[in-house]
Coordinates of C-alpha atoms and ligand atoms in Angstrom, one line a residue:
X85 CA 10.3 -13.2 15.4
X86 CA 13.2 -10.7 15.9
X87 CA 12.5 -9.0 19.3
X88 CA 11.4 -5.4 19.0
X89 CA 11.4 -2.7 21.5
X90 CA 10.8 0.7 21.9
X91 CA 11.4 3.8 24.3
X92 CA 8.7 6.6 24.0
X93 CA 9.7 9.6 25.6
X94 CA 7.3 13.0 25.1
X95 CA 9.8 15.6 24.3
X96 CA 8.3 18.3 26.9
X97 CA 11.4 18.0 29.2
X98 CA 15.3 16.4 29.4
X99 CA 15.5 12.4 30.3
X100 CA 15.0 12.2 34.2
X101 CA 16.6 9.1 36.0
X102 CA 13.2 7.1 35.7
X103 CA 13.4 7.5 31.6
X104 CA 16.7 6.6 31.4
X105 CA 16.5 3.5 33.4
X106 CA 13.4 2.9 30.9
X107 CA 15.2 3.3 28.4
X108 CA 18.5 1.4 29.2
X109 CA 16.0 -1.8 29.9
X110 CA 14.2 -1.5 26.8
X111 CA 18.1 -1.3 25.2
X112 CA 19.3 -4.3 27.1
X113 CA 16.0 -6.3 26.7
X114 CA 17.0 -5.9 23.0
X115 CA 19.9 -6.2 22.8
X116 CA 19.8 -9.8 24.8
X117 CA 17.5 -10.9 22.3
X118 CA 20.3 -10.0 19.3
X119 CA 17.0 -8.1 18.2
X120 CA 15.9 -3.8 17.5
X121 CA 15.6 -1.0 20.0
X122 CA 13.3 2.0 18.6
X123 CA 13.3 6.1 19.5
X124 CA 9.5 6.9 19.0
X125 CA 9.1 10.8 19.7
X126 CA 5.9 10.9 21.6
X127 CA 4.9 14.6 20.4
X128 CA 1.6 14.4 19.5
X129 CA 0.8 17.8 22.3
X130 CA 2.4 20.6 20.2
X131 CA 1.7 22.5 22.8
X132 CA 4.0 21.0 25.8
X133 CA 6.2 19.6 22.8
X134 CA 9.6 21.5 22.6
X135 CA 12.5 20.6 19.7
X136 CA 15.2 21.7 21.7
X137 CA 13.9 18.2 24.2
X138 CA 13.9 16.3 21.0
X139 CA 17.5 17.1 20.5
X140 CA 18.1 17.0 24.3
X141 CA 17.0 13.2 24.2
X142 CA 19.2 12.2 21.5
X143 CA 22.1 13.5 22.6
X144 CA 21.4 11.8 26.1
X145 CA 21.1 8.7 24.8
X146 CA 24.1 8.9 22.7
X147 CA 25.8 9.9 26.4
X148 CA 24.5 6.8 27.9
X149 CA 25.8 4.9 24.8
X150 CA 21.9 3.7 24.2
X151 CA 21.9 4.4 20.3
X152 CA 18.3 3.4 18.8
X153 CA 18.2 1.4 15.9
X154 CA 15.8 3.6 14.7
X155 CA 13.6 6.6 14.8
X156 CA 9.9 7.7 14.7
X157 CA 8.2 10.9 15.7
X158 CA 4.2 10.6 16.1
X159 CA 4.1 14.4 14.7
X160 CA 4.5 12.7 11.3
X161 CA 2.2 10.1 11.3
X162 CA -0.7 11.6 12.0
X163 CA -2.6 10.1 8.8
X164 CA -2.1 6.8 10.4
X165 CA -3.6 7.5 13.6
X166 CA -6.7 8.8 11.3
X167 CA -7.0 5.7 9.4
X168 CA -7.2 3.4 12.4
X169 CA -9.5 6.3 14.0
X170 CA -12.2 6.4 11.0
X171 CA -11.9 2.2 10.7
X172 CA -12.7 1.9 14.6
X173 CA -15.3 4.3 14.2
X174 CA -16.8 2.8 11.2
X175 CA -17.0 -0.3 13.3
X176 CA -18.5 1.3 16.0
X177 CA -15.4 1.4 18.6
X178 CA -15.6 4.7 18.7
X179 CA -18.0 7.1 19.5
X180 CA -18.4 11.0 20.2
X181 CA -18.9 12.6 23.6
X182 CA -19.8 16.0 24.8
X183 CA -19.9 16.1 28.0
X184 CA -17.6 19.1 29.7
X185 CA -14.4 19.2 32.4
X186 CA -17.1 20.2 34.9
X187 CA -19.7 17.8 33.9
X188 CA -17.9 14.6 33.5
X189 CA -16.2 16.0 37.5
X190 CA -19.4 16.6 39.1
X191 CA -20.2 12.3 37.8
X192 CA -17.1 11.0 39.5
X193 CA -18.5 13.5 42.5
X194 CA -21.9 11.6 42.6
X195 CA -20.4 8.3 41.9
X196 CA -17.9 8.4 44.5
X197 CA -20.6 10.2 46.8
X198 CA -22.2 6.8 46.6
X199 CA -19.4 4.4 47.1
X200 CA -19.2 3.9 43.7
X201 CA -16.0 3.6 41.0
X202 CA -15.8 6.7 39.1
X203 CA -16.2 4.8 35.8
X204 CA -18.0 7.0 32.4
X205 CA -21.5 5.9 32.6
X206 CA -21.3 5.6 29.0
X207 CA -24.1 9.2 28.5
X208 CA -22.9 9.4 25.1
X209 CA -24.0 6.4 23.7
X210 CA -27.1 6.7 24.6
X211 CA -27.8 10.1 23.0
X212 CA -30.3 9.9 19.9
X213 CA -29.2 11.1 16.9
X214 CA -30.9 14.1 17.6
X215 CA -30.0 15.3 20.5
X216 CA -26.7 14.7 19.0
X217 CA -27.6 16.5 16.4
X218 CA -28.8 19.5 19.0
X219 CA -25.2 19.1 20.5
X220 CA -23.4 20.4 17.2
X221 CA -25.7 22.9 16.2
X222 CA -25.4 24.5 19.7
X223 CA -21.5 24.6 18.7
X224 CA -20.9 21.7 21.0
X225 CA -17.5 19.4 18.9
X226 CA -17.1 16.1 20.9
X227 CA -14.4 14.6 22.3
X228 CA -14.2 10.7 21.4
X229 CA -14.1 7.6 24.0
X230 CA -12.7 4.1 22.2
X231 CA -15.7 1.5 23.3
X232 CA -14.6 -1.3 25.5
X233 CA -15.8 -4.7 25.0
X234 CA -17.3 -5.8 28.0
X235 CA -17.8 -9.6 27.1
X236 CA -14.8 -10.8 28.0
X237 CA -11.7 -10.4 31.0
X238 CA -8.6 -8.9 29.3
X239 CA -5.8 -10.8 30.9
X240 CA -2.2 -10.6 30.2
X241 CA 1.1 -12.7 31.4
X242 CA 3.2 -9.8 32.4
X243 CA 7.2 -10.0 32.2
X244 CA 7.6 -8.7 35.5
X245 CA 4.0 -8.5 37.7
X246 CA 3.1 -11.7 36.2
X247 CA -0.8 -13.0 35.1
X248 CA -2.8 -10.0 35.6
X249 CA -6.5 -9.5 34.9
X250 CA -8.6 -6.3 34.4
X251 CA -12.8 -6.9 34.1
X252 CA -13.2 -4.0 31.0
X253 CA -16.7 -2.9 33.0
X254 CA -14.7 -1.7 36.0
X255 CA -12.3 0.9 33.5
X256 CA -14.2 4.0 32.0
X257 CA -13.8 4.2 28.0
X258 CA -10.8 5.9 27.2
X259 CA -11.0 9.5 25.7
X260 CA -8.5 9.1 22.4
X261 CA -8.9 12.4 21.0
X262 CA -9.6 15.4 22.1
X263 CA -12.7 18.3 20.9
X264 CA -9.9 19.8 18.7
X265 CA -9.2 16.8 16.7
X266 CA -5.2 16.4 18.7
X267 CA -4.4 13.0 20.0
X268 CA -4.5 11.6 23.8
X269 CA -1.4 9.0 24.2
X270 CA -3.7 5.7 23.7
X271 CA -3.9 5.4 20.8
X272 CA -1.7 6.5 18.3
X273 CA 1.0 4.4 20.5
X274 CA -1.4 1.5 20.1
X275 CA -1.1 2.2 16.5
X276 CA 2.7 2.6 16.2
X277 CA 3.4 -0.3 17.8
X278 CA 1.9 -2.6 15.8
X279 CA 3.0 -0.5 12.4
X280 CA 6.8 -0.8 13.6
X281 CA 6.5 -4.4 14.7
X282 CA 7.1 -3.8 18.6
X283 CA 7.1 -6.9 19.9
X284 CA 8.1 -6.2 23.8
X285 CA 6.9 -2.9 25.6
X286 CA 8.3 -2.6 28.6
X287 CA 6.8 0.6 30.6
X288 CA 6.3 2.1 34.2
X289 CA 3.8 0.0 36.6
X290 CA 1.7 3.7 36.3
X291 CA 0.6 2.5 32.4
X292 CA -1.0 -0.7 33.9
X293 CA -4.4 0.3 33.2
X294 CA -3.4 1.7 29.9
X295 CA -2.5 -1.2 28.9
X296 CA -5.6 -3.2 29.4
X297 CA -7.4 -0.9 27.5
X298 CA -4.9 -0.6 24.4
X299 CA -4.8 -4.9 24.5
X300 CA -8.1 -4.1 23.5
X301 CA -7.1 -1.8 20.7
X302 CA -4.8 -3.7 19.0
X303 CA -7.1 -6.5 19.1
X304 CA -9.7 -4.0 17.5
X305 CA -7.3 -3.0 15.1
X306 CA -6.8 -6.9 14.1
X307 CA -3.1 -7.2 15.4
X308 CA -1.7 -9.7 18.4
X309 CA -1.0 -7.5 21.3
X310 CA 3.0 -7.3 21.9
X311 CA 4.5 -8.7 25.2
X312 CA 4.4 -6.2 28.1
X313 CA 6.0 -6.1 31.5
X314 CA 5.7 -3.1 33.9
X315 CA 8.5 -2.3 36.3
X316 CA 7.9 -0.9 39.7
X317 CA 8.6 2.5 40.0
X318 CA 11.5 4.5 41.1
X319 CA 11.7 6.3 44.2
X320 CA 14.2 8.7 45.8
X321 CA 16.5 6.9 48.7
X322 CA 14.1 8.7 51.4
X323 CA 11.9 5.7 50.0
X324 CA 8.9 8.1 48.5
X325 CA 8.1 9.4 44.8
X326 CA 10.1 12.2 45.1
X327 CA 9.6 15.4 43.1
X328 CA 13.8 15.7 43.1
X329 CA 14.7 12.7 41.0
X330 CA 11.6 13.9 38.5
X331 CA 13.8 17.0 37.7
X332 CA 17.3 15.4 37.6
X333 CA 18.1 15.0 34.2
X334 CA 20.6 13.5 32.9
X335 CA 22.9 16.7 31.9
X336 CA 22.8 17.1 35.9
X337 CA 24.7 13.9 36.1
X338 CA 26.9 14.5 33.3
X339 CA 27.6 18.4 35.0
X340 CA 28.7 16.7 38.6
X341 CA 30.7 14.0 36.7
X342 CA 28.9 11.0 36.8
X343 CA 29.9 9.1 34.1
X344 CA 27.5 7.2 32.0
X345 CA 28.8 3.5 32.8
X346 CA 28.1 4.3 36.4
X347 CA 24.1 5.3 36.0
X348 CA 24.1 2.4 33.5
X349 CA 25.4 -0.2 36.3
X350 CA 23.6 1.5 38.4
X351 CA 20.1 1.5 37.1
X352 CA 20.3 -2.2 35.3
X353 CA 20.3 -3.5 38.2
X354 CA 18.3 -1.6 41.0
X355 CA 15.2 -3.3 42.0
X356 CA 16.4 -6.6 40.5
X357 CA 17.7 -9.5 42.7
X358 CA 21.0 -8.8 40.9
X359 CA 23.7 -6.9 42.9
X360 CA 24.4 -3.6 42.3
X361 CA 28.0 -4.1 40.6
X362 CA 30.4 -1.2 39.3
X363 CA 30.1 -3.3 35.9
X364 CA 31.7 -1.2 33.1
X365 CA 31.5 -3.7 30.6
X366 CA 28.0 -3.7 28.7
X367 CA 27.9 -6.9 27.3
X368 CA 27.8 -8.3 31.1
X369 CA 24.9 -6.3 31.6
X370 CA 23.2 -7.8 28.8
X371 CA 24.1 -11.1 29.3
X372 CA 22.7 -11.0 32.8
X373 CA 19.9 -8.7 32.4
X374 CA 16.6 -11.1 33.1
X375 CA 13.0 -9.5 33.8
X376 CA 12.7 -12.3 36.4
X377 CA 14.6 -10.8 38.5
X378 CA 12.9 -7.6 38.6
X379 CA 10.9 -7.1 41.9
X380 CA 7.4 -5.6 42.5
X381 CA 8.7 -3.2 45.2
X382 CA 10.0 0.3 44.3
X383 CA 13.4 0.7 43.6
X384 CA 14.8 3.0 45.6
X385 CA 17.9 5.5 43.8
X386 CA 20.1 6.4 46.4
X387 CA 22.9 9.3 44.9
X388 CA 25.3 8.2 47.4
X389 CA 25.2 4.6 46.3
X390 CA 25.7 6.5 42.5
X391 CA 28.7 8.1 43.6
X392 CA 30.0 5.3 45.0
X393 CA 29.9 2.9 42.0
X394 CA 30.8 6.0 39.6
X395 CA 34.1 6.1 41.6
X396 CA 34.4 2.4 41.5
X397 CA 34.0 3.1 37.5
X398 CA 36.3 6.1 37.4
X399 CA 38.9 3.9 38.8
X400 CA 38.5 1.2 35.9
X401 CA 38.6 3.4 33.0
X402 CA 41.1 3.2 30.7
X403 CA 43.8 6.4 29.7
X404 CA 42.1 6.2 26.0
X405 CA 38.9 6.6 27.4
X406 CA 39.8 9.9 29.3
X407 CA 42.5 11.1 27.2
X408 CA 40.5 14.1 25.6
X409 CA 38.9 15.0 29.3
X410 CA 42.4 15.4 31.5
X411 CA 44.8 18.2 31.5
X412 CA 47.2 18.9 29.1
X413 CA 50.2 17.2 29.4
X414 CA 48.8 14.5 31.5
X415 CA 50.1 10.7 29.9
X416 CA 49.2 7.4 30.7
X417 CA 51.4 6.6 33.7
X418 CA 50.3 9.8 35.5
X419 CA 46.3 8.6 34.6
X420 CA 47.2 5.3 36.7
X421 CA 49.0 7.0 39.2
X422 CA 46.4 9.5 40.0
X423 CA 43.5 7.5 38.8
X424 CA 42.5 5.2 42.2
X425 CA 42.3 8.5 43.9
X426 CA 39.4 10.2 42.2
X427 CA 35.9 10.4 42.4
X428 CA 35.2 12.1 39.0
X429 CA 37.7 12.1 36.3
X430 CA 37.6 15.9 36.5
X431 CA 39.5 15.4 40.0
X432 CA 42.3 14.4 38.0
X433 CA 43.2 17.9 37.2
X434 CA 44.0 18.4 40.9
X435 CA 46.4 15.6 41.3
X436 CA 47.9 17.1 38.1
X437 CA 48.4 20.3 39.8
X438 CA 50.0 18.3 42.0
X439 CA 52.6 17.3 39.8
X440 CA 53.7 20.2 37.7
X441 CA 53.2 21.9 40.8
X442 CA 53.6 24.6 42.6
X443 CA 53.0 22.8 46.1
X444 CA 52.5 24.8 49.1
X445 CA 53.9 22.3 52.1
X446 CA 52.7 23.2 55.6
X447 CA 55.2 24.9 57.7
X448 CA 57.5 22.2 59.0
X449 CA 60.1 22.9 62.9
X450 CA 63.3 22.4 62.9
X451 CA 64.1 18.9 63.0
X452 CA 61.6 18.0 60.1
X453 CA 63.1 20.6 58.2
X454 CA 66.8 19.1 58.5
X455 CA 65.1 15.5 57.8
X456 CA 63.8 17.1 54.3
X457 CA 67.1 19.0 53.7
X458 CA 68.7 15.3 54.1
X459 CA 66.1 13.9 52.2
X460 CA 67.5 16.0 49.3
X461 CA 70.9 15.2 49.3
X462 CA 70.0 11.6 49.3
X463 CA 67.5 11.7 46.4
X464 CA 68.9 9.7 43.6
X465 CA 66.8 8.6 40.0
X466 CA 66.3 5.1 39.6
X467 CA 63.1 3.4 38.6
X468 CA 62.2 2.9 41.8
X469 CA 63.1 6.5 43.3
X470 CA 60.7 6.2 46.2
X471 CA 61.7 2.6 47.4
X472 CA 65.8 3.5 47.2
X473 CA 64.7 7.2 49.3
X474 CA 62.7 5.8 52.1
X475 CA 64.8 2.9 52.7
X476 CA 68.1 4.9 52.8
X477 CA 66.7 7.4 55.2
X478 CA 65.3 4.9 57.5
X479 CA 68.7 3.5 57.6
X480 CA 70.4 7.3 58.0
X481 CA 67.7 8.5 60.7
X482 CA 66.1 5.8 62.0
X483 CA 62.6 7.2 61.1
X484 CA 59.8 5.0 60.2
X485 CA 56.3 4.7 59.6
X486 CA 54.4 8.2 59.4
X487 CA 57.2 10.2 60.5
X488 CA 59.5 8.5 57.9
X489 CA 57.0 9.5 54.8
X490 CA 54.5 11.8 56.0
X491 CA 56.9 15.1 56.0
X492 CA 58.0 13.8 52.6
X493 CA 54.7 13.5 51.1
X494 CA 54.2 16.3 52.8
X495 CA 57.1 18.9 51.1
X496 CA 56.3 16.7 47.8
X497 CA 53.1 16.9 47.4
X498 CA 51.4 20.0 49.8
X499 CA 48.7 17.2 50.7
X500 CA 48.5 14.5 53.5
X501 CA 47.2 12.4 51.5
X502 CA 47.1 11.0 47.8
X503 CA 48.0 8.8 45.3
X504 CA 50.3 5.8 46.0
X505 CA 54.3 8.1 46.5
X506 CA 56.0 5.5 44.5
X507 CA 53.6 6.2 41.0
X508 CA 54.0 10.0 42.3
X509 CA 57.5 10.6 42.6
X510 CA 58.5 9.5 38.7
X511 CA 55.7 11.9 37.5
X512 CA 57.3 15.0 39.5
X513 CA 61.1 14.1 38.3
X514 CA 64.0 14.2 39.4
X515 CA 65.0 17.9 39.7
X516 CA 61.7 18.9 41.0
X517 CA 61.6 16.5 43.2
X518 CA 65.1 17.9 44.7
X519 CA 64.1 21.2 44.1
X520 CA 60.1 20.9 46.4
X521 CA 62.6 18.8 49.3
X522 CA 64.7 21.5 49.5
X523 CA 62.6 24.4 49.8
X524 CA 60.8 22.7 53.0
X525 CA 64.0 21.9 53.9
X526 CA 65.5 25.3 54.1
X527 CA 62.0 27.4 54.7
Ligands
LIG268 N1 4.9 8.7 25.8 C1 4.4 7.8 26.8 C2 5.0 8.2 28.1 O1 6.0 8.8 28.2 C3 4.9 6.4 26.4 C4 4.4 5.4 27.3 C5 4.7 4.0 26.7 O2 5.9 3.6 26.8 O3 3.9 3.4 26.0 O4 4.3 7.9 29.1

């Protein structure tokens, strides 16, 4: 059976960091397989659900290079979720409630008052149909719980957390639909991943309990549950849930130049027992990516440990990859000159300054200043300018080391520091090369 998996955002904000890595392993778990990776819009809550999001997502995913092989969105396929509602009903698997907010708060009170779980004492289904009758005519519409089967453990071999095991009298029945007839999140995913054949869902450790209460509604819908795994959850670097990396989405990354590769490596890896690599090639990620290596303790994301690997990137990417992002003018040769230097490829408009200039050298005394005037009148082109200059001016001044080739960097470049002289120099020319020598020379 072709592996099928799925990513099921609700469209009520842009993908944070914790979606995307959700996503990416749902991409790579697919991929690895050779099988589909699914889009399902989860925007059943009209309410919170926002189209602009919807777009948001797409584009995001396109950034990150995580197209889906398909797409559904829950809005249209309501009738679905009412077919499996009235079968399941019909069958007696679900059943109306009317108990209020306030009511159903001041239970878990008295339960928890007396040490006890705060599970739904199951009121509802004890009603006659009388009093349920009562319940309507005094304008009350109920809400509707999906009945567990208490006979039986649900257990499950999860990908990552391993056998796990849930007694369905210890979980309360799950409300599925709410007093105005609009969907809860149980089960109308229940229902769309059986109808587009998800084999694999791979979600946040928070859906645990979710998902030994939806095993039991595929099983009441007649279909084999899919495969799950849960992955621990991601925390901020200060090593708690951290409201910050909630609201970083991923047009935050994209604004401070972060490019997508980097996240990527970044987030296919963090928690695992796999290094952390600046790997810019996908197909290593999927070959390598394994659920087995995924651990059961948060994963901490650490943005200095994201810059760090998007630099490493940066410095890997190729001129055609950058081309249409870097100043005009800017070729090839001046990319791999300027390129080990940068932390963003957006720094490379700096360097490029650099070379078209102008340059504004520090103010230089005396003696440097006749050391850059030399400097000038010994220039000659070759193609290896900045070999043939140094060497003849150690050999005409006796200068080496940083007073040889800081004062030329220096009146060449404005900077102390930069990319490699020797990849420099043939990008300034000739003339202008001359030209920035002499005016430190003489200033
Ligand atoms: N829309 C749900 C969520 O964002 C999907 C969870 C799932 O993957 O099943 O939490």
């Amino acid at each position: 059976m072709t592996t099928v998996t799925r990513f099921a955002p609700s469209p009520t904000g842009r993908l944070h960091v914790g979606n995307v890595r959700t996503a990416l392993h749902n991409w790579l778990l697919a991929r690895k397989a050779g099988g589909k990776f699914l889009l399902r819009i989860d925007d059943t809550d009209a309410e919170r659900s926002r189209e602009e999001y919807v777009e948001a997502i797409r584009e995001d995913l396109a950034w990150l290079g995580l197209t889906p092989d398909g797409e559904e969105r829950q809005s249209e396929r309501l009738p679905l979720y009412d077919e499996a509602f009235e079968k399941l009903r019909g069958e007696g698997r679900v059943y109306p409630a009317y108990e209020t907010q306030q009511e159903l708060e001041l239970k878990r009170k008295i339960q928890l008052g007396r040490g006890l779980p705060p599970i739904y004492d199951r009121a509802a289904l004890k009603l006659t149909d009388a009093e349920r009758a009562a319940k309507e005519v005094g304008g009350i519409a109920p809400h509707w719980r999906f009945k567990l089967d208490h006979d039986e453990a649900i257990t499950w071999d999860d990908g990552v957390r391993g056998l796990q095991k849930f007694d369905p009298a210890q979980l309360s029945d799950p409300v599925i639909r709410r007093a105005d007839g609009s969907w809860l999140y149980m089960l109308p995913s229940a229902v769309d991943d059986i109808a587009m054949g998800v084999t694999d869902v791979l979600r946040g450790e928070d859906h645990v309990s979710n998902t030994a209460t939806q095993i039991q509604m595929f099983t009441a819908l007649h279909a084999a549950p899919p495969r799950f795994a849960h992955e621990a959850l991601l925390v901020g670097s200060e090593g708690k849930l951290s409201k910050r990396l909630g609201s970083l989405g991923c047009d935050t990354f994209r604004e401070r130049g972060i490019e997508p590769e980097a996240l990527v490596a970044l987030l296919a890896r963090l928690g695992t027992s796999q290094p952390v690599e600046p790997i810019a090639a996908r197909e290593t990620l999927v070959n390598t990516f394994d659920l087995s290596t995924f651990g059961r303790a948060p994963a901490r994301f650490d943005d200095a440990e994201l810059d760090r690997i998007n630099a490493a990137i940066v410095h890997q990417l190729d001129f055609a990859d950058v081309a249409d992002r870097l100043p005009e003018g800017m070729d090839a040769a001046a990319w791999h000159a300027i390129r080990p230097n940068l932390e963003t490829v957006a720094g490379a408009s700096d360097w490029w300054q650099v070379v078209t200039g102008p340059v504004a050298p520090p103010a230089f005394d005396d003696e440097t200043r006749a050391y850059l005037a030399a400097a000038a009148d010994a220039l000659a082109w070759s193609d290896t300018p900045w070999a043939d200059l140094t060497a003849s001016l150690k050999a005409s001044t006796g200068r080496k080391g940083k007073a040889l080739f800081l004062p030329l960097r220096q009146a060449l470049t404005g900077r102390d520091h930069g990319p490699d002289m020797a990849e420099l120099l043939p990008l300034i020319g000739e003339d202008e090369a001359r030209r920035r020598l002499r005016t430190a020379g003489t200033a």
